[in-house]
Amino acid sequence: MLPWSDNPIHLKFKVKFFLDTNILAYLVDKTYSGLSTTIKFLVQCGLIELKSSHYVIFEFVGIRKREHFMRALLQKNTNKKSGKVNLSSLLKYKDGFSHDGLDYFTESKSIRGKIMRELEKITNEFEVDYETSEIHNDIWKPTYDIVLSSKISREDSLVAISSTFPTTLIKESAILLLTNDN
C-alpha cells in the first residue's frame, strides 16, 4: 500500500495554502512555534501544499531588510556602555537605513546573506512554492476592483488576487490565504 502522500488517489485531496508576507516572516523567525511546527508537520504528511508569489517574496525581502537593519542597530546600541536604545527614535528612522552612526551599506553584505538564507529556508524547510505564481496582466483589473470597492490596501489586494490567479491560464479552484493583516 502506498503512503498517503504517494498515493495518486490522495494527491488531489491536498489543501493549498497561500502564505502572505507576515506568515513567511513568522516562519523564518519562529515567532509562533505552534505555527512553525504545524506547518512542518502538515507538509511532511503530504496533506498540504504551500504557495506564495513573487510579489509576496518581493515584499518579504523589503521587510526583512528593514528587520535585519533594525536588529543590527539594536545590537550596536546594546553593546554600548552608556544609555539605552531609544525605540521611538529607532522606529522614526526605520526606513532611512541610517541611524546613530550605523549606515545600511556597512551592514548590507551581512543582511543580504541573512535574507538569502531565509529564502532558502522558505523553499527547502517549509517547501513553499512561489515560482509558479507570476504577476501577469489578467490580475490588474480584479486588483483595482478590490481596492476601489473595499478598505483593503493595494498590496493586500494584489496578494489576494495573485493567490487566486497564479498565472494567466490558471485559476485556483480552492486556496486558503493565510495572513495576519487587518
PDB file of C-alpha atoms in Angstrom:
ATOM      1  CA  MET A   1       0.000   0.000   0.000  1.00  0.00           C
ATOM      2  CA  LEU A   2       1.323   3.443  -0.928  1.00  0.00           C
ATOM      3  CA  PRO A   3       1.749   6.057   1.812  1.00  0.00           C
ATOM      4  CA  TRP A   4      -0.858   8.836   1.837  1.00  0.00           C
ATOM      5  CA  SER A   5       1.348  11.393   0.073  1.00  0.00           C
ATOM      6  CA  ASP A   6       2.442   8.974  -2.690  1.00  0.00           C
ATOM      7  CA  ASN A   7      -0.975   7.539  -3.465  1.00  0.00           C
ATOM      8  CA  PRO A   8      -2.258   9.193  -6.705  1.00  0.00           C
ATOM      9  CA  ILE A   9      -5.838   8.993  -5.467  1.00  0.00           C
ATOM     10  CA  HIS A  10      -4.999  11.172  -2.470  1.00  0.00           C
ATOM     11  CA  LEU A  11      -2.909  13.740  -4.336  1.00  0.00           C
ATOM     12  CA  LYS A  12      -5.991  15.652  -5.378  1.00  0.00           C
ATOM     13  CA  PHE A  13      -7.029  15.971  -1.730  1.00  0.00           C
ATOM     14  CA  LYS A  14      -4.135  18.241  -0.760  1.00  0.00           C
ATOM     15  CA  VAL A  15      -5.235  21.540   0.681  1.00  0.00           C
ATOM     16  CA  LYS A  16      -3.474  24.552  -0.818  1.00  0.00           C
ATOM     17  CA  PHE A  17      -2.455  27.396   1.455  1.00  0.00           C
ATOM     18  CA  PHE A  18      -1.206  30.706   0.077  1.00  0.00           C
ATOM     19  CA  LEU A  19       1.145  32.366   2.566  1.00  0.00           C
ATOM     20  CA  ASP A  20       1.274  36.138   2.891  1.00  0.00           C
ATOM     21  CA  THR A  21       4.420  38.077   3.747  1.00  0.00           C
ATOM     22  CA  ASN A  22       3.871  38.219   7.504  1.00  0.00           C
ATOM     23  CA  ILE A  23       3.305  34.456   7.733  1.00  0.00           C
ATOM     24  CA  LEU A  24       6.602  33.821   5.933  1.00  0.00           C
ATOM     25  CA  ALA A  25       8.344  36.181   8.373  1.00  0.00           C
ATOM     26  CA  TYR A  26       6.782  34.331  11.328  1.00  0.00           C
ATOM     27  CA  LEU A  27       8.038  31.023   9.948  1.00  0.00           C
ATOM     28  CA  VAL A  28      11.657  32.111   9.419  1.00  0.00           C
ATOM     29  CA  ASP A  29      11.791  33.895  12.794  1.00  0.00           C
ATOM     30  CA  LYS A  30       9.934  31.094  14.586  1.00  0.00           C
ATOM     31  CA  THR A  31       7.696  33.814  16.052  1.00  0.00           C
ATOM     32  CA  TYR A  32       4.926  31.344  16.787  1.00  0.00           C
ATOM     33  CA  SER A  33       6.347  27.883  17.475  1.00  0.00           C
ATOM     34  CA  GLY A  34       2.909  26.287  17.080  1.00  0.00           C
ATOM     35  CA  LEU A  35       2.546  27.717  13.578  1.00  0.00           C
ATOM     36  CA  SER A  36       6.015  26.528  12.516  1.00  0.00           C
ATOM     37  CA  THR A  37       5.522  23.055  13.989  1.00  0.00           C
ATOM     38  CA  THR A  38       2.061  22.634  12.469  1.00  0.00           C
ATOM     39  CA  ILE A  39       3.124  23.798   9.019  1.00  0.00           C
ATOM     40  CA  LYS A  40       6.165  21.495   9.011  1.00  0.00           C
ATOM     41  CA  PHE A  41       4.039  18.547  10.160  1.00  0.00           C
ATOM     42  CA  LEU A  42       1.331  19.096   7.541  1.00  0.00           C
ATOM     43  CA  VAL A  43       3.909  19.486   4.762  1.00  0.00           C
ATOM     44  CA  GLN A  44       5.727  16.295   5.806  1.00  0.00           C
ATOM     45  CA  CYS A  45       2.452  14.376   5.935  1.00  0.00           C
ATOM     46  CA  GLY A  46       1.684  15.445   2.397  1.00  0.00           C
ATOM     47  CA  LEU A  47      -1.656  16.941   3.402  1.00  0.00           C
ATOM     48  CA  ILE A  48      -0.998  20.488   2.279  1.00  0.00           C
ATOM     49  CA  GLU A  49       0.720  22.407  -0.468  1.00  0.00           C
ATOM     50  CA  LEU A  50       2.212  25.789   0.425  1.00  0.00           C
ATOM     51  CA  LYS A  51       2.083  28.525  -2.195  1.00  0.00           C
ATOM     52  CA  SER A  52       3.151  32.126  -2.378  1.00  0.00           C
ATOM     53  CA  SER A  53       4.098  34.531  -5.161  1.00  0.00           C
ATOM     54  CA  HIS A  54       6.989  36.539  -6.475  1.00  0.00           C
ATOM     55  CA  TYR A  55       5.178  39.662  -5.271  1.00  0.00           C
ATOM     56  CA  VAL A  56       4.992  38.315  -1.705  1.00  0.00           C
ATOM     57  CA  ILE A  57       8.694  37.417  -1.862  1.00  0.00           C
ATOM     58  CA  PHE A  58       9.406  40.951  -3.121  1.00  0.00           C
ATOM     59  CA  GLU A  59       7.567  42.328  -0.064  1.00  0.00           C
ATOM     60  CA  PHE A  60       9.320  39.796   2.183  1.00  0.00           C
ATOM     61  CA  VAL A  61      12.788  40.912   1.049  1.00  0.00           C
ATOM     62  CA  GLY A  62      11.843  44.522   1.818  1.00  0.00           C
ATOM     63  CA  ILE A  63      10.529  43.870   5.315  1.00  0.00           C
ATOM     64  CA  ARG A  64      13.404  41.539   6.145  1.00  0.00           C
ATOM     65  CA  LYS A  65      15.905  44.179   5.003  1.00  0.00           C
ATOM     66  CA  ARG A  66      14.356  46.609   7.491  1.00  0.00           C
ATOM     67  CA  GLU A  67      14.110  43.930  10.200  1.00  0.00           C
ATOM     68  CA  HIS A  68      17.761  42.926   9.966  1.00  0.00           C
ATOM     69  CA  PHE A  69      18.953  46.543   9.817  1.00  0.00           C
ATOM     70  CA  MET A  70      16.952  47.388  12.951  1.00  0.00           C
ATOM     71  CA  ARG A  71      18.374  44.310  14.678  1.00  0.00           C
ATOM     72  CA  ALA A  72      21.891  45.493  13.752  1.00  0.00           C
ATOM     73  CA  LEU A  73      21.087  48.908  15.252  1.00  0.00           C
ATOM     74  CA  LEU A  74      19.780  47.314  18.434  1.00  0.00           C
ATOM     75  CA  GLN A  75      22.844  45.080  18.667  1.00  0.00           C
ATOM     76  CA  LYS A  76      25.182  48.047  18.194  1.00  0.00           C
ATOM     77  CA  ASN A  77      23.371  50.069  20.842  1.00  0.00           C
ATOM     78  CA  THR A  78      23.117  47.136  23.248  1.00  0.00           C
ATOM     79  CA  ASN A  79      26.894  46.794  23.182  1.00  0.00           C
ATOM     80  CA  LYS A  80      27.341  50.439  24.205  1.00  0.00           C
ATOM     81  CA  LYS A  81      28.213  51.108  27.817  1.00  0.00           C
ATOM     82  CA  SER A  82      26.181  54.318  28.066  1.00  0.00           C
ATOM     83  CA  GLY A  83      22.449  54.863  27.731  1.00  0.00           C
ATOM     84  CA  LYS A  84      19.605  52.756  26.440  1.00  0.00           C
ATOM     85  CA  VAL A  85      18.260  52.352  22.946  1.00  0.00           C
ATOM     86  CA  ASN A  86      15.584  54.944  22.211  1.00  0.00           C
ATOM     87  CA  LEU A  87      12.988  52.776  20.462  1.00  0.00           C
ATOM     88  CA  SER A  88      10.838  55.735  19.357  1.00  0.00           C
ATOM     89  CA  SER A  89      13.835  57.242  17.602  1.00  0.00           C
ATOM     90  CA  LEU A  90      14.726  53.881  16.104  1.00  0.00           C
ATOM     91  CA  LEU A  91      11.216  53.497  14.675  1.00  0.00           C
ATOM     92  CA  LYS A  92      11.284  57.054  13.320  1.00  0.00           C
ATOM     93  CA  TYR A  93      14.347  56.249  11.205  1.00  0.00           C
ATOM     94  CA  LYS A  94      13.387  52.666  10.273  1.00  0.00           C
ATOM     95  CA  ASP A  95      13.065  53.438   6.548  1.00  0.00           C
ATOM     96  CA  GLY A  96      16.055  55.756   6.354  1.00  0.00           C
ATOM     97  CA  PHE A  97      18.504  52.890   6.863  1.00  0.00           C
ATOM     98  CA  SER A  98      20.901  55.161   8.679  1.00  0.00           C
ATOM     99  CA  HIS A  99      20.842  55.963  12.374  1.00  0.00           C
ATOM    100  CA  ASP A 100      23.176  56.590  15.275  1.00  0.00           C
ATOM    101  CA  GLY A 101      26.358  56.126  13.261  1.00  0.00           C
ATOM    102  CA  LEU A 102      25.241  52.925  11.530  1.00  0.00           C
ATOM    103  CA  ASP A 103      24.545  53.025   7.807  1.00  0.00           C
ATOM    104  CA  TYR A 104      22.877  50.309   5.741  1.00  0.00           C
ATOM    105  CA  PHE A 105      25.885  49.987   3.442  1.00  0.00           C
ATOM    106  CA  THR A 106      28.115  48.866   6.313  1.00  0.00           C
ATOM    107  CA  GLU A 107      25.646  46.032   7.041  1.00  0.00           C
ATOM    108  CA  SER A 108      24.358  45.276   3.523  1.00  0.00           C
ATOM    109  CA  LYS A 109      26.523  42.207   2.850  1.00  0.00           C
ATOM    110  CA  SER A 110      25.536  40.596   6.159  1.00  0.00           C
ATOM    111  CA  ILE A 111      21.851  41.479   5.698  1.00  0.00           C
ATOM    112  CA  ARG A 112      21.851  40.145   2.138  1.00  0.00           C
ATOM    113  CA  GLY A 113      23.284  36.820   3.341  1.00  0.00           C
ATOM    114  CA  LYS A 114      20.673  36.516   6.077  1.00  0.00           C
ATOM    115  CA  ILE A 115      17.810  37.188   3.667  1.00  0.00           C
ATOM    116  CA  MET A 116      19.141  34.720   1.090  1.00  0.00           C
ATOM    117  CA  ARG A 117      19.337  32.027   3.812  1.00  0.00           C
ATOM    118  CA  GLU A 118      15.749  32.859   4.816  1.00  0.00           C
ATOM    119  CA  LEU A 119      14.578  32.446   1.213  1.00  0.00           C
ATOM    120  CA  GLU A 120      16.310  29.054   1.106  1.00  0.00           C
ATOM    121  CA  LYS A 121      14.587  28.127   4.369  1.00  0.00           C
ATOM    122  CA  ILE A 122      11.188  29.100   2.927  1.00  0.00           C
ATOM    123  CA  THR A 123      11.799  26.916  -0.110  1.00  0.00           C
ATOM    124  CA  ASN A 124      13.627  23.964   1.447  1.00  0.00           C
ATOM    125  CA  GLU A 125      12.434  23.661   5.039  1.00  0.00           C
ATOM    126  CA  PHE A 126       8.830  24.763   4.550  1.00  0.00           C
ATOM    127  CA  GLU A 127       8.506  23.710   0.883  1.00  0.00           C
ATOM    128  CA  VAL A 128       6.801  26.949  -0.165  1.00  0.00           C
ATOM    129  CA  ASP A 129       6.376  27.220  -3.944  1.00  0.00           C
ATOM    130  CA  TYR A 130       6.442  30.820  -5.109  1.00  0.00           C
ATOM    131  CA  GLU A 131       7.954  30.149  -8.529  1.00  0.00           C
ATOM    132  CA  THR A 132       4.690  29.095 -10.181  1.00  0.00           C
ATOM    133  CA  SER A 133       2.889  32.340  -9.401  1.00  0.00           C
ATOM    134  CA  GLU A 134       3.585  35.343 -11.581  1.00  0.00           C
ATOM    135  CA  ILE A 135       2.433  38.909 -11.907  1.00  0.00           C
ATOM    136  CA  HIS A 136       0.531  38.921 -15.190  1.00  0.00           C
ATOM    137  CA  ASN A 137      -1.818  41.309 -16.982  1.00  0.00           C
ATOM    138  CA  ASP A 138      -5.016  39.484 -16.012  1.00  0.00           C
ATOM    139  CA  ILE A 139      -4.642  40.305 -12.303  1.00  0.00           C
ATOM    140  CA  TRP A 140      -4.708  44.103 -12.571  1.00  0.00           C
ATOM    141  CA  LYS A 141      -8.435  44.708 -13.200  1.00  0.00           C
ATOM    142  CA  PRO A 142      -9.625  42.482 -10.308  1.00  0.00           C
ATOM    143  CA  THR A 143      -6.984  44.064  -8.070  1.00  0.00           C
ATOM    144  CA  TYR A 144      -8.248  47.559  -8.945  1.00  0.00           C
ATOM    145  CA  ASP A 145     -11.821  46.384  -8.347  1.00  0.00           C
ATOM    146  CA  ILE A 146     -10.952  45.177  -4.827  1.00  0.00           C
ATOM    147  CA  VAL A 147      -9.005  48.354  -3.999  1.00  0.00           C
ATOM    148  CA  LEU A 148     -11.840  50.594  -5.193  1.00  0.00           C
ATOM    149  CA  SER A 149     -14.694  48.632  -3.608  1.00  0.00           C
ATOM    150  CA  SER A 150     -13.178  47.944  -0.188  1.00  0.00           C
ATOM    151  CA  LYS A 151     -10.843  49.213   2.514  1.00  0.00           C
ATOM    152  CA  ILE A 152      -8.261  46.593   1.566  1.00  0.00           C
ATOM    153  CA  SER A 153      -4.849  48.052   0.698  1.00  0.00           C
ATOM    154  CA  ARG A 154      -3.435  47.852  -2.800  1.00  0.00           C
ATOM    155  CA  GLU A 155      -0.717  45.485  -1.575  1.00  0.00           C
ATOM    156  CA  ASP A 156      -3.157  43.115   0.131  1.00  0.00           C
ATOM    157  CA  SER A 157      -5.483  43.257  -2.888  1.00  0.00           C
ATOM    158  CA  LEU A 158      -2.638  42.177  -5.150  1.00  0.00           C
ATOM    159  CA  VAL A 159      -1.734  39.343  -2.768  1.00  0.00           C
ATOM    160  CA  ALA A 160      -5.354  38.129  -2.704  1.00  0.00           C
ATOM    161  CA  ILE A 161      -5.775  38.206  -6.475  1.00  0.00           C
ATOM    162  CA  SER A 162      -2.361  36.667  -7.182  1.00  0.00           C
ATOM    163  CA  SER A 163      -3.219  33.800  -4.836  1.00  0.00           C
ATOM    164  CA  THR A 164      -6.372  33.069  -6.847  1.00  0.00           C
ATOM    165  CA  PHE A 165      -4.893  33.634 -10.318  1.00  0.00           C
ATOM    166  CA  PRO A 166      -1.263  32.419 -10.129  1.00  0.00           C
ATOM    167  CA  THR A 167      -0.771  32.546 -13.920  1.00  0.00           C
ATOM    168  CA  THR A 168      -2.707  33.797 -16.925  1.00  0.00           C
ATOM    169  CA  LEU A 169      -4.266  30.437 -17.724  1.00  0.00           C
ATOM    170  CA  ILE A 170      -4.785  29.075 -14.212  1.00  0.00           C
ATOM    171  CA  LYS A 171      -7.426  29.932 -11.629  1.00  0.00           C
ATOM    172  CA  GLU A 172      -7.110  28.153  -8.290  1.00  0.00           C
ATOM    173  CA  SER A 173     -10.403  26.475  -7.540  1.00  0.00           C
ATOM    174  CA  ALA A 174      -9.757  26.291  -3.792  1.00  0.00           C
ATOM    175  CA  ILE A 175      -6.969  28.002  -1.880  1.00  0.00           C
ATOM    176  CA  LEU A 176      -6.778  29.308   1.669  1.00  0.00           C
ATOM    177  CA  LEU A 177      -4.985  32.619   2.176  1.00  0.00           C
ATOM    178  CA  LEU A 178      -3.032  32.756   5.451  1.00  0.00           C
ATOM    179  CA  THR A 179      -2.275  36.277   6.624  1.00  0.00           C
ATOM    180  CA  ASN A 180      -2.148  38.308   9.787  1.00  0.00           C
ATOM    181  CA  ASP A 181      -3.182  41.590   8.179  1.00  0.00           C
ATOM    182  CA  ASN A 182      -6.199  43.518   9.361  1.00  0.00           C
TER     183      ASN A 182
END
